[in-house]
Amino acid sequence: MKLQDNPKAYAIMACALKVHDILKDGFLESAYGDALEIEFKKAGIPYVREDPVRIFYDGQELPTRYRADFTCYDRQYLVELKAIKTLTKVEWAQVMHYLHATQIPYAMLLNFGQTKLQFETFDLASLQARDKRGGLEKTSSRDERS
């Protein structure tokens, strides 16, 4: 997903950039979530915070629940927040599993734990195509550029 070609993703990213610009790095993830919620409200972005991710096994729903930090625009975008030194394959896998479980078309992984906002975008259709080819990896990787 290219942010410049996707107005809704671009709006979500604008909110994240504003939060990072004001708070910088060094806070816990929950503080960034609180600030991002304020920015979503100000921008008129519809969202659900701590949206449950249901997990199925062999056609049966498991009682285990995960929570996506945010879903936006009627569950078209999943937004997962981190406040860590750097994103790794562990965080990518988390988001990819959430996409597969929810069938939400797009995801953004935002890391506020660096001096520049680190972000990655994911596209469910691309992930499913890679699954068929036998490889599961992130679809893009970017850092905020000043």
PDB file of C-alpha atoms in Angstrom:
ATOM      1  CA  MET A   1       0.000   0.000   0.000  1.00  0.00           C
ATOM      2  CA  LYS A   2       1.417   3.361  -1.007  1.00  0.00           C
ATOM      3  CA  LEU A   3       0.328   6.025   1.436  1.00  0.00           C
ATOM      4  CA  GLN A   4       0.280   8.815  -1.130  1.00  0.00           C
ATOM      5  CA  ASP A   5      -2.172   6.775  -3.241  1.00  0.00           C
ATOM      6  CA  ASN A   6      -4.466   5.955  -0.322  1.00  0.00           C
ATOM      7  CA  PRO A   7      -6.219   8.991   1.262  1.00  0.00           C
ATOM      8  CA  LYS A   8      -7.494   7.073   4.300  1.00  0.00           C
ATOM      9  CA  ALA A   9      -4.104   5.556   5.095  1.00  0.00           C
ATOM     10  CA  TYR A  10      -2.532   8.957   4.507  1.00  0.00           C
ATOM     11  CA  ALA A  11      -4.957  10.515   7.035  1.00  0.00           C
ATOM     12  CA  ILE A  12      -4.112   7.854   9.626  1.00  0.00           C
ATOM     13  CA  MET A  13      -0.393   8.458   9.061  1.00  0.00           C
ATOM     14  CA  ALA A  14      -0.830  12.227   9.370  1.00  0.00           C
ATOM     15  CA  CYS A  15      -2.348  11.696  12.818  1.00  0.00           C
ATOM     16  CA  ALA A  16       0.517   9.383  13.837  1.00  0.00           C
ATOM     17  CA  LEU A  17       3.122  11.860  12.626  1.00  0.00           C
ATOM     18  CA  LYS A  18       1.498  14.646  14.621  1.00  0.00           C
ATOM     19  CA  VAL A  19       1.474  12.498  17.765  1.00  0.00           C
ATOM     20  CA  HIS A  20       5.142  11.632  17.312  1.00  0.00           C
ATOM     21  CA  ASP A  21       6.041  15.241  16.543  1.00  0.00           C
ATOM     22  CA  ILE A  22       4.471  16.398  19.811  1.00  0.00           C
ATOM     23  CA  LEU A  23       5.311  13.526  22.192  1.00  0.00           C
ATOM     24  CA  LYS A  24       8.569  12.375  20.560  1.00  0.00           C
ATOM     25  CA  ASP A  25       9.892   8.970  21.689  1.00  0.00           C
ATOM     26  CA  GLY A  26      10.188   7.664  25.243  1.00  0.00           C
ATOM     27  CA  PHE A  27       6.607   7.124  26.406  1.00  0.00           C
ATOM     28  CA  LEU A  28       4.757   3.859  26.872  1.00  0.00           C
ATOM     29  CA  GLU A  29       2.623   2.567  24.012  1.00  0.00           C
ATOM     30  CA  SER A  30      -0.564   3.458  25.902  1.00  0.00           C
ATOM     31  CA  ALA A  31       0.313   7.175  25.894  1.00  0.00           C
ATOM     32  CA  TYR A  32       0.702   7.128  22.118  1.00  0.00           C
ATOM     33  CA  GLY A  33      -2.608   5.286  21.831  1.00  0.00           C
ATOM     34  CA  ASP A  34      -4.360   7.929  23.939  1.00  0.00           C
ATOM     35  CA  ALA A  35      -2.846  10.734  21.863  1.00  0.00           C
ATOM     36  CA  LEU A  36      -3.644   8.986  18.573  1.00  0.00           C
ATOM     37  CA  GLU A  37      -7.250   8.565  19.671  1.00  0.00           C
ATOM     38  CA  ILE A  38      -7.456  12.343  20.217  1.00  0.00           C
ATOM     39  CA  GLU A  39      -6.018  12.967  16.745  1.00  0.00           C
ATOM     40  CA  PHE A  40      -8.420  10.491  15.125  1.00  0.00           C
ATOM     41  CA  LYS A  41     -11.330  12.326  16.741  1.00  0.00           C
ATOM     42  CA  LYS A  42     -10.023  15.706  15.581  1.00  0.00           C
ATOM     43  CA  ALA A  43      -9.512  14.384  12.031  1.00  0.00           C
ATOM     44  CA  GLY A  44     -12.941  12.737  11.904  1.00  0.00           C
ATOM     45  CA  ILE A  45     -11.449   9.279  11.346  1.00  0.00           C
ATOM     46  CA  PRO A  46     -13.901   6.579  12.442  1.00  0.00           C
ATOM     47  CA  TYR A  47     -12.143   4.039  14.674  1.00  0.00           C
ATOM     48  CA  VAL A  48     -12.557   1.313  17.267  1.00  0.00           C
ATOM     49  CA  ARG A  49      -9.916   1.119  19.967  1.00  0.00           C
ATOM     50  CA  GLU A  50      -8.826  -2.276  21.324  1.00  0.00           C
ATOM     51  CA  ASP A  51     -10.883  -4.058  18.663  1.00  0.00           C
ATOM     52  CA  PRO A  52     -11.128  -7.814  19.425  1.00  0.00           C
ATOM     53  CA  VAL A  53      -9.442 -10.169  16.960  1.00  0.00           C
ATOM     54  CA  ARG A  54     -11.218 -13.506  16.847  1.00  0.00           C
ATOM     55  CA  ILE A  55      -9.181 -16.659  16.236  1.00  0.00           C
ATOM     56  CA  PHE A  56     -10.576 -19.781  14.597  1.00  0.00           C
ATOM     57  CA  TYR A  57      -9.305 -23.335  14.598  1.00  0.00           C
ATOM     58  CA  ASP A  58     -10.803 -25.987  12.330  1.00  0.00           C
ATOM     59  CA  GLY A  59     -13.907 -23.850  11.858  1.00  0.00           C
ATOM     60  CA  GLN A  60     -14.433 -23.203  15.567  1.00  0.00           C
ATOM     61  CA  GLU A  61     -13.906 -19.905  17.320  1.00  0.00           C
ATOM     62  CA  LEU A  62     -11.341 -20.120  20.088  1.00  0.00           C
ATOM     63  CA  PRO A  63     -11.960 -18.384  23.430  1.00  0.00           C
ATOM     64  CA  THR A  64      -8.543 -16.714  23.133  1.00  0.00           C
ATOM     65  CA  ARG A  65      -8.842 -13.077  22.125  1.00  0.00           C
ATOM     66  CA  TYR A  66      -6.276 -10.607  20.942  1.00  0.00           C
ATOM     67  CA  ARG A  67      -6.938  -6.912  20.538  1.00  0.00           C
ATOM     68  CA  ALA A  68      -5.856  -4.728  17.673  1.00  0.00           C
ATOM     69  CA  ASP A  69      -4.883  -1.309  19.001  1.00  0.00           C
ATOM     70  CA  PHE A  70      -7.185   0.377  16.473  1.00  0.00           C
ATOM     71  CA  THR A  71      -9.307  -0.444  13.498  1.00  0.00           C
ATOM     72  CA  CYS A  72     -10.349   2.494  11.325  1.00  0.00           C
ATOM     73  CA  TYR A  73     -12.855   3.274   8.609  1.00  0.00           C
ATOM     74  CA  ASP A  74     -15.286   0.443   9.407  1.00  0.00           C
ATOM     75  CA  ARG A  75     -12.567  -2.190   9.811  1.00  0.00           C
ATOM     76  CA  GLN A  76     -10.824  -1.420   6.542  1.00  0.00           C
ATOM     77  CA  TYR A  77      -7.552  -0.492   8.295  1.00  0.00           C
ATOM     78  CA  LEU A  78      -5.878  -2.120  11.262  1.00  0.00           C
ATOM     79  CA  VAL A  79      -3.439   0.070  13.206  1.00  0.00           C
ATOM     80  CA  GLU A  80      -1.012  -1.591  15.596  1.00  0.00           C
ATOM     81  CA  LEU A  81       1.152   0.553  17.876  1.00  0.00           C
ATOM     82  CA  LYS A  82       4.553  -0.143  19.367  1.00  0.00           C
ATOM     83  CA  ALA A  83       6.993   1.911  21.456  1.00  0.00           C
ATOM     84  CA  ILE A  84      10.126  -0.196  21.134  1.00  0.00           C
ATOM     85  CA  LYS A  85      13.713   0.244  19.960  1.00  0.00           C
ATOM     86  CA  THR A  86      13.040  -1.272  16.541  1.00  0.00           C
ATOM     87  CA  LEU A  87      10.432  -3.358  14.761  1.00  0.00           C
ATOM     88  CA  THR A  88      11.273  -7.008  14.161  1.00  0.00           C
ATOM     89  CA  LYS A  89       9.737  -9.999  12.430  1.00  0.00           C
ATOM     90  CA  VAL A  90       7.838 -10.704  15.661  1.00  0.00           C
ATOM     91  CA  GLU A  91       5.818  -7.490  15.286  1.00  0.00           C
ATOM     92  CA  TRP A  92       5.369  -8.060  11.541  1.00  0.00           C
ATOM     93  CA  ALA A  93       4.059 -11.577  12.227  1.00  0.00           C
ATOM     94  CA  GLN A  94       1.608 -10.226  14.802  1.00  0.00           C
ATOM     95  CA  VAL A  95       0.112  -7.817  12.277  1.00  0.00           C
ATOM     96  CA  MET A  96       0.036 -10.407   9.500  1.00  0.00           C
ATOM     97  CA  HIS A  97      -1.773 -12.873  11.766  1.00  0.00           C
ATOM     98  CA  TYR A  98      -4.278 -10.175  12.711  1.00  0.00           C
ATOM     99  CA  LEU A  99      -4.918  -9.462   9.024  1.00  0.00           C
ATOM    100  CA  HIS A 100      -5.446 -13.116   8.227  1.00  0.00           C
ATOM    101  CA  ALA A 101      -7.738 -13.579  11.236  1.00  0.00           C
ATOM    102  CA  THR A 102      -9.850 -10.484  10.596  1.00  0.00           C
ATOM    103  CA  GLN A 103      -9.660 -10.261   6.789  1.00  0.00           C
ATOM    104  CA  ILE A 104      -9.137  -6.508   7.200  1.00  0.00           C
ATOM    105  CA  PRO A 105      -7.646  -5.348   3.865  1.00  0.00           C
ATOM    106  CA  TYR A 106      -4.886  -3.030   5.149  1.00  0.00           C
ATOM    107  CA  ALA A 107      -2.703  -2.609   8.210  1.00  0.00           C
ATOM    108  CA  MET A 108      -0.217  -0.102   9.535  1.00  0.00           C
ATOM    109  CA  LEU A 109       2.381  -0.924  12.146  1.00  0.00           C
ATOM    110  CA  LEU A 110       3.556   2.241  13.890  1.00  0.00           C
ATOM    111  CA  ASN A 111       6.593   2.361  16.162  1.00  0.00           C
ATOM    112  CA  PHE A 112       6.881   5.497  18.303  1.00  0.00           C
ATOM    113  CA  GLY A 113       9.996   4.206  20.102  1.00  0.00           C
ATOM    114  CA  GLN A 114      12.533   5.889  17.841  1.00  0.00           C
ATOM    115  CA  THR A 115      13.504   9.510  17.239  1.00  0.00           C
ATOM    116  CA  LYS A 116      11.671   9.226  13.899  1.00  0.00           C
ATOM    117  CA  LEU A 117       8.350   7.453  13.550  1.00  0.00           C
ATOM    118  CA  GLN A 118       8.992   3.991  12.125  1.00  0.00           C
ATOM    119  CA  PHE A 119       6.127   2.507  10.154  1.00  0.00           C
ATOM    120  CA  GLU A 120       5.272  -0.405   7.953  1.00  0.00           C
ATOM    121  CA  THR A 121       2.240  -1.019   5.776  1.00  0.00           C
ATOM    122  CA  PHE A 122       0.605  -4.328   4.976  1.00  0.00           C
ATOM    123  CA  ASP A 123      -1.890  -5.353   2.324  1.00  0.00           C
ATOM    124  CA  LEU A 124      -3.936  -8.534   2.895  1.00  0.00           C
ATOM    125  CA  ALA A 125      -4.194  -9.341  -0.822  1.00  0.00           C
ATOM    126  CA  SER A 126      -0.396  -9.193  -1.178  1.00  0.00           C
ATOM    127  CA  LEU A 127       0.077 -11.360   1.907  1.00  0.00           C
ATOM    128  CA  GLN A 128      -2.358 -13.961   0.600  1.00  0.00           C
ATOM    129  CA  ALA A 129      -0.554 -14.032  -2.752  1.00  0.00           C
ATOM    130  CA  ARG A 130       2.766 -14.564  -0.950  1.00  0.00           C
ATOM    131  CA  ASP A 131       1.221 -17.339   1.145  1.00  0.00           C
ATOM    132  CA  LYS A 132       0.335 -19.156  -2.064  1.00  0.00           C
ATOM    133  CA  ARG A 133       3.918 -18.746  -3.283  1.00  0.00           C
ATOM    134  CA  GLY A 134       5.247 -20.070   0.027  1.00  0.00           C
ATOM    135  CA  GLY A 135       6.645 -16.926   1.643  1.00  0.00           C
ATOM    136  CA  LEU A 136       5.173 -14.668   4.268  1.00  0.00           C
ATOM    137  CA  GLU A 137       6.886 -11.340   4.759  1.00  0.00           C
ATOM    138  CA  LYS A 138       6.063  -7.703   5.247  1.00  0.00           C
ATOM    139  CA  THR A 139       4.873  -5.733   2.224  1.00  0.00           C
ATOM    140  CA  SER A 140       6.806  -2.534   2.840  1.00  0.00           C
ATOM    141  CA  SER A 141       9.040  -0.824   5.331  1.00  0.00           C
ATOM    142  CA  ARG A 142       9.482   2.865   5.865  1.00  0.00           C
ATOM    143  CA  ASP A 143      10.733   5.381   8.381  1.00  0.00           C
ATOM    144  CA  GLU A 144       9.451   8.918   8.559  1.00  0.00           C
ATOM    145  CA  ARG A 145      11.717  11.176   6.554  1.00  0.00           C
ATOM    146  CA  SER A 146      12.370  14.683   7.830  1.00  0.00           C
TER     147      SER A 146
END
